[in-house]
PDB file of C-alpha atoms and ligand atoms in Angstrom:
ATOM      1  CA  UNK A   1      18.937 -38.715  17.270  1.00  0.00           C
ATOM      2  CA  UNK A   2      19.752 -35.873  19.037  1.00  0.00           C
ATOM      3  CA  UNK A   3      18.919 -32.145  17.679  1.00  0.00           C
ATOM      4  CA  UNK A   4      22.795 -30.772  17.137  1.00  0.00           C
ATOM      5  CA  UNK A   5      23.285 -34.443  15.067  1.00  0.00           C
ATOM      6  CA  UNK A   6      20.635 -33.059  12.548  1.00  0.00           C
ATOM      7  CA  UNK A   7      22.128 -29.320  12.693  1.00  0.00           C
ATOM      8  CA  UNK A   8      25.345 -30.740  11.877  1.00  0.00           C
ATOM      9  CA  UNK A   9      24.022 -32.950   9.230  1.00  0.00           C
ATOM     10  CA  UNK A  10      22.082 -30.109   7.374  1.00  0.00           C
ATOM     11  CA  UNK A  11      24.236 -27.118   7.680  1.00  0.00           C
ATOM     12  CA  UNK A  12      26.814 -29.973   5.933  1.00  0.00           C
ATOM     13  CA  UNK A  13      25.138 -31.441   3.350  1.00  0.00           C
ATOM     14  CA  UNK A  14      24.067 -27.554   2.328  1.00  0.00           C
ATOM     15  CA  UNK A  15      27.353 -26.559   2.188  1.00  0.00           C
ATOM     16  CA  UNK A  16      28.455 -29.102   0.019  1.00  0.00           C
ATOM     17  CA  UNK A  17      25.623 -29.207  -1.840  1.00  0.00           C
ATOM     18  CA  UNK A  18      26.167 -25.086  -2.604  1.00  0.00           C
ATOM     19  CA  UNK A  19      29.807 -26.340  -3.257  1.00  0.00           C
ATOM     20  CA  UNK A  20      29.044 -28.645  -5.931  1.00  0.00           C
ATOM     21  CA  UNK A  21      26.981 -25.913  -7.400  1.00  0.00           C
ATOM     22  CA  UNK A  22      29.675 -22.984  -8.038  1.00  0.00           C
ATOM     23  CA  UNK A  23      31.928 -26.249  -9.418  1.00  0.00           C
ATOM     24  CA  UNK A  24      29.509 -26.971 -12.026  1.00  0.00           C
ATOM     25  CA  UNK A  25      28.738 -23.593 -13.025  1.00  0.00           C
ATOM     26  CA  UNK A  26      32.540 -22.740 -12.579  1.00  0.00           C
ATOM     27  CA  UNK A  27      33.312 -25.642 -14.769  1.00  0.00           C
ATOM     28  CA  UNK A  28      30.454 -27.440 -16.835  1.00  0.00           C
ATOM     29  CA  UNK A  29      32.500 -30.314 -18.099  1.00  0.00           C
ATOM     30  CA  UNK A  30      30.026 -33.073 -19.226  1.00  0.00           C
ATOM     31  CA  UNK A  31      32.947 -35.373 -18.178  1.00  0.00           C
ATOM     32  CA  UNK A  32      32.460 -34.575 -14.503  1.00  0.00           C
ATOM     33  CA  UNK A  33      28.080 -34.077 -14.713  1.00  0.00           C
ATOM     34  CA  UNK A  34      27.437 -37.805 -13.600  1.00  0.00           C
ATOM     35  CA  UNK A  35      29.520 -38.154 -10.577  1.00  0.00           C
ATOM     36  CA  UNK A  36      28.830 -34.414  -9.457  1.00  0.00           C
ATOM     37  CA  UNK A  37      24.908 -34.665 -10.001  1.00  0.00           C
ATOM     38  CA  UNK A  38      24.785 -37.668  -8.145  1.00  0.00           C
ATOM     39  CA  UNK A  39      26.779 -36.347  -5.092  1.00  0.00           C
ATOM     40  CA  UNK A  40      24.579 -33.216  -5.068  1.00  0.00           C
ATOM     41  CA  UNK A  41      21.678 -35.511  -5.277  1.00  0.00           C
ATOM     42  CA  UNK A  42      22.974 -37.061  -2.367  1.00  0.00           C
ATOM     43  CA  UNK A  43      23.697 -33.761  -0.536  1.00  0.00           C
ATOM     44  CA  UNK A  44      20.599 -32.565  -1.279  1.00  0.00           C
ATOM     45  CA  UNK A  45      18.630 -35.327   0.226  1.00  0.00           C
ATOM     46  CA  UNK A  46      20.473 -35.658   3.333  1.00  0.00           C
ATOM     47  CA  UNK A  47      20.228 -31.742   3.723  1.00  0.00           C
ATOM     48  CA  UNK A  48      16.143 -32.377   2.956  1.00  0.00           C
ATOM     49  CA  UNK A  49      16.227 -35.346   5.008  1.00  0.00           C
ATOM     50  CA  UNK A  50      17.898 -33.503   8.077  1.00  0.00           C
ATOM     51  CA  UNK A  51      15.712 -30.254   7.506  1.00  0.00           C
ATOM     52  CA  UNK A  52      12.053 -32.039   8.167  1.00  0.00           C
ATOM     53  CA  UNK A  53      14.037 -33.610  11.211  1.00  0.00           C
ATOM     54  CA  UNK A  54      14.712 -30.513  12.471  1.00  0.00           C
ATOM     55  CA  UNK A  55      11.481 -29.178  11.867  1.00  0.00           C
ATOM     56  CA  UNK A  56       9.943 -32.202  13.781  1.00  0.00           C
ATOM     57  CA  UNK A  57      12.216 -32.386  16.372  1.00  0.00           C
ATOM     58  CA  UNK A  58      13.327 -28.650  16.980  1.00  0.00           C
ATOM     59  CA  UNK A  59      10.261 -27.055  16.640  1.00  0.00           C
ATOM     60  CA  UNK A  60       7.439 -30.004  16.778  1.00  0.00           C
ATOM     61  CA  UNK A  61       4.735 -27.293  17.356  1.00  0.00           C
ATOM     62  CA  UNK A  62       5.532 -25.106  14.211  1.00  0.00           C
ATOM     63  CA  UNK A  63       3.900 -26.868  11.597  1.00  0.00           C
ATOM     64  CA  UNK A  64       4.874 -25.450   7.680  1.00  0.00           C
ATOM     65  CA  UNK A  65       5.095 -21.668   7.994  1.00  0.00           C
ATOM     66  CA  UNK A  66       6.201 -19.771   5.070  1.00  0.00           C
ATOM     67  CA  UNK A  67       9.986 -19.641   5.874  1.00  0.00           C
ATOM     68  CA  UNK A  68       9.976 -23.279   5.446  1.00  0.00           C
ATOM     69  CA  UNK A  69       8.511 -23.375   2.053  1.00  0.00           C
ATOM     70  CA  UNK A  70      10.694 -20.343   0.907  1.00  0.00           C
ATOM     71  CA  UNK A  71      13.868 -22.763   2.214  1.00  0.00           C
ATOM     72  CA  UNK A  72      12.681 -26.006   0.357  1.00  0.00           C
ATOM     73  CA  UNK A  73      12.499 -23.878  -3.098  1.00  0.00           C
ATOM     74  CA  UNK A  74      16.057 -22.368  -2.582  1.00  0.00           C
ATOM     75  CA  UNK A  75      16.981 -26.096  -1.703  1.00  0.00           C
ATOM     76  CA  UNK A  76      15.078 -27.633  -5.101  1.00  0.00           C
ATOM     77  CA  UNK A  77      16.480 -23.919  -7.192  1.00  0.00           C
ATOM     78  CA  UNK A  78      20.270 -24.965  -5.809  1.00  0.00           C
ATOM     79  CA  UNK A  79      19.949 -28.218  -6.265  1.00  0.00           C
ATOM     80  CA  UNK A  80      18.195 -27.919  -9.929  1.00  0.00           C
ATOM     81  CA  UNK A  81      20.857 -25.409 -11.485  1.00  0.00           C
ATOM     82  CA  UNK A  82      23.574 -27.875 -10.852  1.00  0.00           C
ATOM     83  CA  UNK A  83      22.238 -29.551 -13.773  1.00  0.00           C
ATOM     84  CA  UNK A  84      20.665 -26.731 -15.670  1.00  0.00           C
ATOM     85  CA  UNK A  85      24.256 -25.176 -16.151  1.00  0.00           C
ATOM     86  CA  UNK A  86      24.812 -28.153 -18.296  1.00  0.00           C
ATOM     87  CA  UNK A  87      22.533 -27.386 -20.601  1.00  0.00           C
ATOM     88  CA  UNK A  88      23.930 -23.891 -21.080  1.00  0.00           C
ATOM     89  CA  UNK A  89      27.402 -23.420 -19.646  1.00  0.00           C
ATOM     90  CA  UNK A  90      27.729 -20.067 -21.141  1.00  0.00           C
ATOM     91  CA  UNK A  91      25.473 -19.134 -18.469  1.00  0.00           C
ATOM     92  CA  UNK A  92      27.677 -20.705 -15.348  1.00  0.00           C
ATOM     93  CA  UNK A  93      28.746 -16.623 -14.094  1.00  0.00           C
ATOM     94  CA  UNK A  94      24.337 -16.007 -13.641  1.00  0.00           C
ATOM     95  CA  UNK A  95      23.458 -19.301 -12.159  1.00  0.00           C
ATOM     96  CA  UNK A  96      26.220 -18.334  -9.426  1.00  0.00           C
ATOM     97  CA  UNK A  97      24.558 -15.596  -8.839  1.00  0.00           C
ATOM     98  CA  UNK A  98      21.272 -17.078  -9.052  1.00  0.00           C
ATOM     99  CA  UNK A  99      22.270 -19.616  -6.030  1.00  0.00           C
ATOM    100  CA  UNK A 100      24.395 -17.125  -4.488  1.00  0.00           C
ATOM    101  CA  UNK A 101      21.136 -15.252  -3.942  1.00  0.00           C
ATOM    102  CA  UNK A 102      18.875 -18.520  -3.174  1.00  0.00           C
ATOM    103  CA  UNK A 103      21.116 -19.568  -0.451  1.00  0.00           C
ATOM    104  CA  UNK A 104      21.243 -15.870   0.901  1.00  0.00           C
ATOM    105  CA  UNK A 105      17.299 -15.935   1.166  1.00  0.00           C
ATOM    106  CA  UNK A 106      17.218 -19.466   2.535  1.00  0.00           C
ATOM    107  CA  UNK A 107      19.462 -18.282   5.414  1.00  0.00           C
ATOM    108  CA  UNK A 108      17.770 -14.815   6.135  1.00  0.00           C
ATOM    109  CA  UNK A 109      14.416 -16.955   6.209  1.00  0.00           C
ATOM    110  CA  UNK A 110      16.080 -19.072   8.922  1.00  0.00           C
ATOM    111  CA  UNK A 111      17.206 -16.537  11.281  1.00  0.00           C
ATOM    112  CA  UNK A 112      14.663 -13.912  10.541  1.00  0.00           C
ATOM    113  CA  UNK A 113      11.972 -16.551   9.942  1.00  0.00           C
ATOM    114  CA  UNK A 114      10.214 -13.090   8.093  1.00  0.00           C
ATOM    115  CA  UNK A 115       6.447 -14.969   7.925  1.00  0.00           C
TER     116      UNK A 115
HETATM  117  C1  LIG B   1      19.346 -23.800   0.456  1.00  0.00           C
HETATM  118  C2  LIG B   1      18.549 -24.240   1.417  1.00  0.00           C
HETATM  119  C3  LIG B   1      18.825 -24.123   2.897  1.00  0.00           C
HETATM  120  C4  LIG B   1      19.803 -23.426   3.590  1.00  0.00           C
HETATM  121  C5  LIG B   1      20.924 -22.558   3.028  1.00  0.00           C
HETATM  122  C6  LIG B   1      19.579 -23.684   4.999  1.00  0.00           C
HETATM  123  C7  LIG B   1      20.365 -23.171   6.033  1.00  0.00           C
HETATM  124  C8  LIG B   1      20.174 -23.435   7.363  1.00  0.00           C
HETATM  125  C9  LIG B   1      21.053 -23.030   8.424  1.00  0.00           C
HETATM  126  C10 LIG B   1      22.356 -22.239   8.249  1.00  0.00           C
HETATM  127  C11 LIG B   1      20.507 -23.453   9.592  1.00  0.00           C
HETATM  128  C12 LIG B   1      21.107 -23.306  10.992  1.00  0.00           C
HETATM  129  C13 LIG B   1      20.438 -22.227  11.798  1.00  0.00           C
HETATM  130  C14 LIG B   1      20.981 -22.254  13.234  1.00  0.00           C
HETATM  131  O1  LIG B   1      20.682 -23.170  13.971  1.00  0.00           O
HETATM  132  O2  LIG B   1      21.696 -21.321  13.610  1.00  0.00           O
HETATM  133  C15 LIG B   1      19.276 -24.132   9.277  1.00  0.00           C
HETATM  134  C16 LIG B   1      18.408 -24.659  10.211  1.00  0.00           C
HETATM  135  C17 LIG B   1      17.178 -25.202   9.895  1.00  0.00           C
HETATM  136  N1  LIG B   1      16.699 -25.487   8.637  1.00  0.00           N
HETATM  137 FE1  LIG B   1      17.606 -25.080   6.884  1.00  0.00          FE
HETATM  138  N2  LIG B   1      18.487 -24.528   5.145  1.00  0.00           N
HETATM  139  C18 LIG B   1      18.001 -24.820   3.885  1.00  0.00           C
HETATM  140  C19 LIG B   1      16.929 -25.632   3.572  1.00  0.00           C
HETATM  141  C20 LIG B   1      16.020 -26.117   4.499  1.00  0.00           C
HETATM  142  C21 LIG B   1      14.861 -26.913   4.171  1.00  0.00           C
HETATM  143  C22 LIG B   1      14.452 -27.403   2.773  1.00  0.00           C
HETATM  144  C23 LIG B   1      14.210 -27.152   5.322  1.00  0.00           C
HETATM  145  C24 LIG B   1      12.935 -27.947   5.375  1.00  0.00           C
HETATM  146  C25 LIG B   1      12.256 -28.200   6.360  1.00  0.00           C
HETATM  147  C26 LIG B   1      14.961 -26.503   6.408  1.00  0.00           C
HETATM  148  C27 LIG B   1      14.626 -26.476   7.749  1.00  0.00           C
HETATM  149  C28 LIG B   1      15.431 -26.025   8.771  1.00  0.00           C
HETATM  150  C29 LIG B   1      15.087 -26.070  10.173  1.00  0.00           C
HETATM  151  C30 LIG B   1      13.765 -26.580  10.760  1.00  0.00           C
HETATM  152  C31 LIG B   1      16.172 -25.555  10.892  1.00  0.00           C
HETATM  153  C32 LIG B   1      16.322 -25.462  12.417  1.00  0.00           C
HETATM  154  C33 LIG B   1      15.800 -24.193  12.978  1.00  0.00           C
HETATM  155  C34 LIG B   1      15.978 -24.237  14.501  1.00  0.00           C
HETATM  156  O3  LIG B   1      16.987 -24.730  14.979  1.00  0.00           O
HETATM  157  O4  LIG B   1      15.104 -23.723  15.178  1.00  0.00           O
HETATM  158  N3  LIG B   1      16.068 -25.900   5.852  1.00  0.00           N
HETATM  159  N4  LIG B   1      19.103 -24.113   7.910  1.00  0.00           N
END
């Protein structure tokens, strides 16, 4: 597949993934949890999925420097609190912030790519 296909398919599935995020923590309805955890499940593999392809494809010589670790923790910390806010939804306003910030450190780590 070609390079921009996996761009595309990342920068996607994070967004949505992020999106289904704020939702839960906006609204922790245990009504919603099972079709919501499963699409950010989804999102969150295809945004894993498309991230290693990426890093094979875009930068085959790179190997697993620090920025990519740092990314695959916000990734498993976003993708994790969509379900934790379940557990306590009085706490939906800090997990915001919480991926607010993870998603803010995953993209600095791309473009700055700090270590
Ligand atoms: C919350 C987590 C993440 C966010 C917000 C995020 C965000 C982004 C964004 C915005 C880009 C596009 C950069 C550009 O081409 O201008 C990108 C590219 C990339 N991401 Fe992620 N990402 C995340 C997780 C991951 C993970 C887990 C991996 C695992 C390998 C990964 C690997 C990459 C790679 C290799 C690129 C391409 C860099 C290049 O084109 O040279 N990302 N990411």
């Amino acid at each position: 597949m070609p390079i921009p296909v996996y761009h595309v398919l990342h920068v996607t599935a994070i967004i949505l993934m992020t999106a289904i995020t704020f939702q839960s923590c906006a609204d922790p309805d245990e009504g919603k949890k099972r079709k919501r955890m499963m699409l950010g499940g989804i999102a969150a593999f295809i945004a894993f999925v498309a991230g290693f392809g990426l890093l094979a494809k875009a930068e085959p010589s790179i190997g697993w420097p620090g920025w990519v670790i740092v990314k695959l923790i916000c990734l498993l910390g976003v993708a994790a609190l969509s379900g934790a806010v379940y557990r306590s939804p009085s706490k939906g306003g800090t997990f915001s912030l919480i991926t607010a910030v993870l998603v803010a450190v995953a993209v600095y780590c791309v473009y700055y790519r700090p270590f």
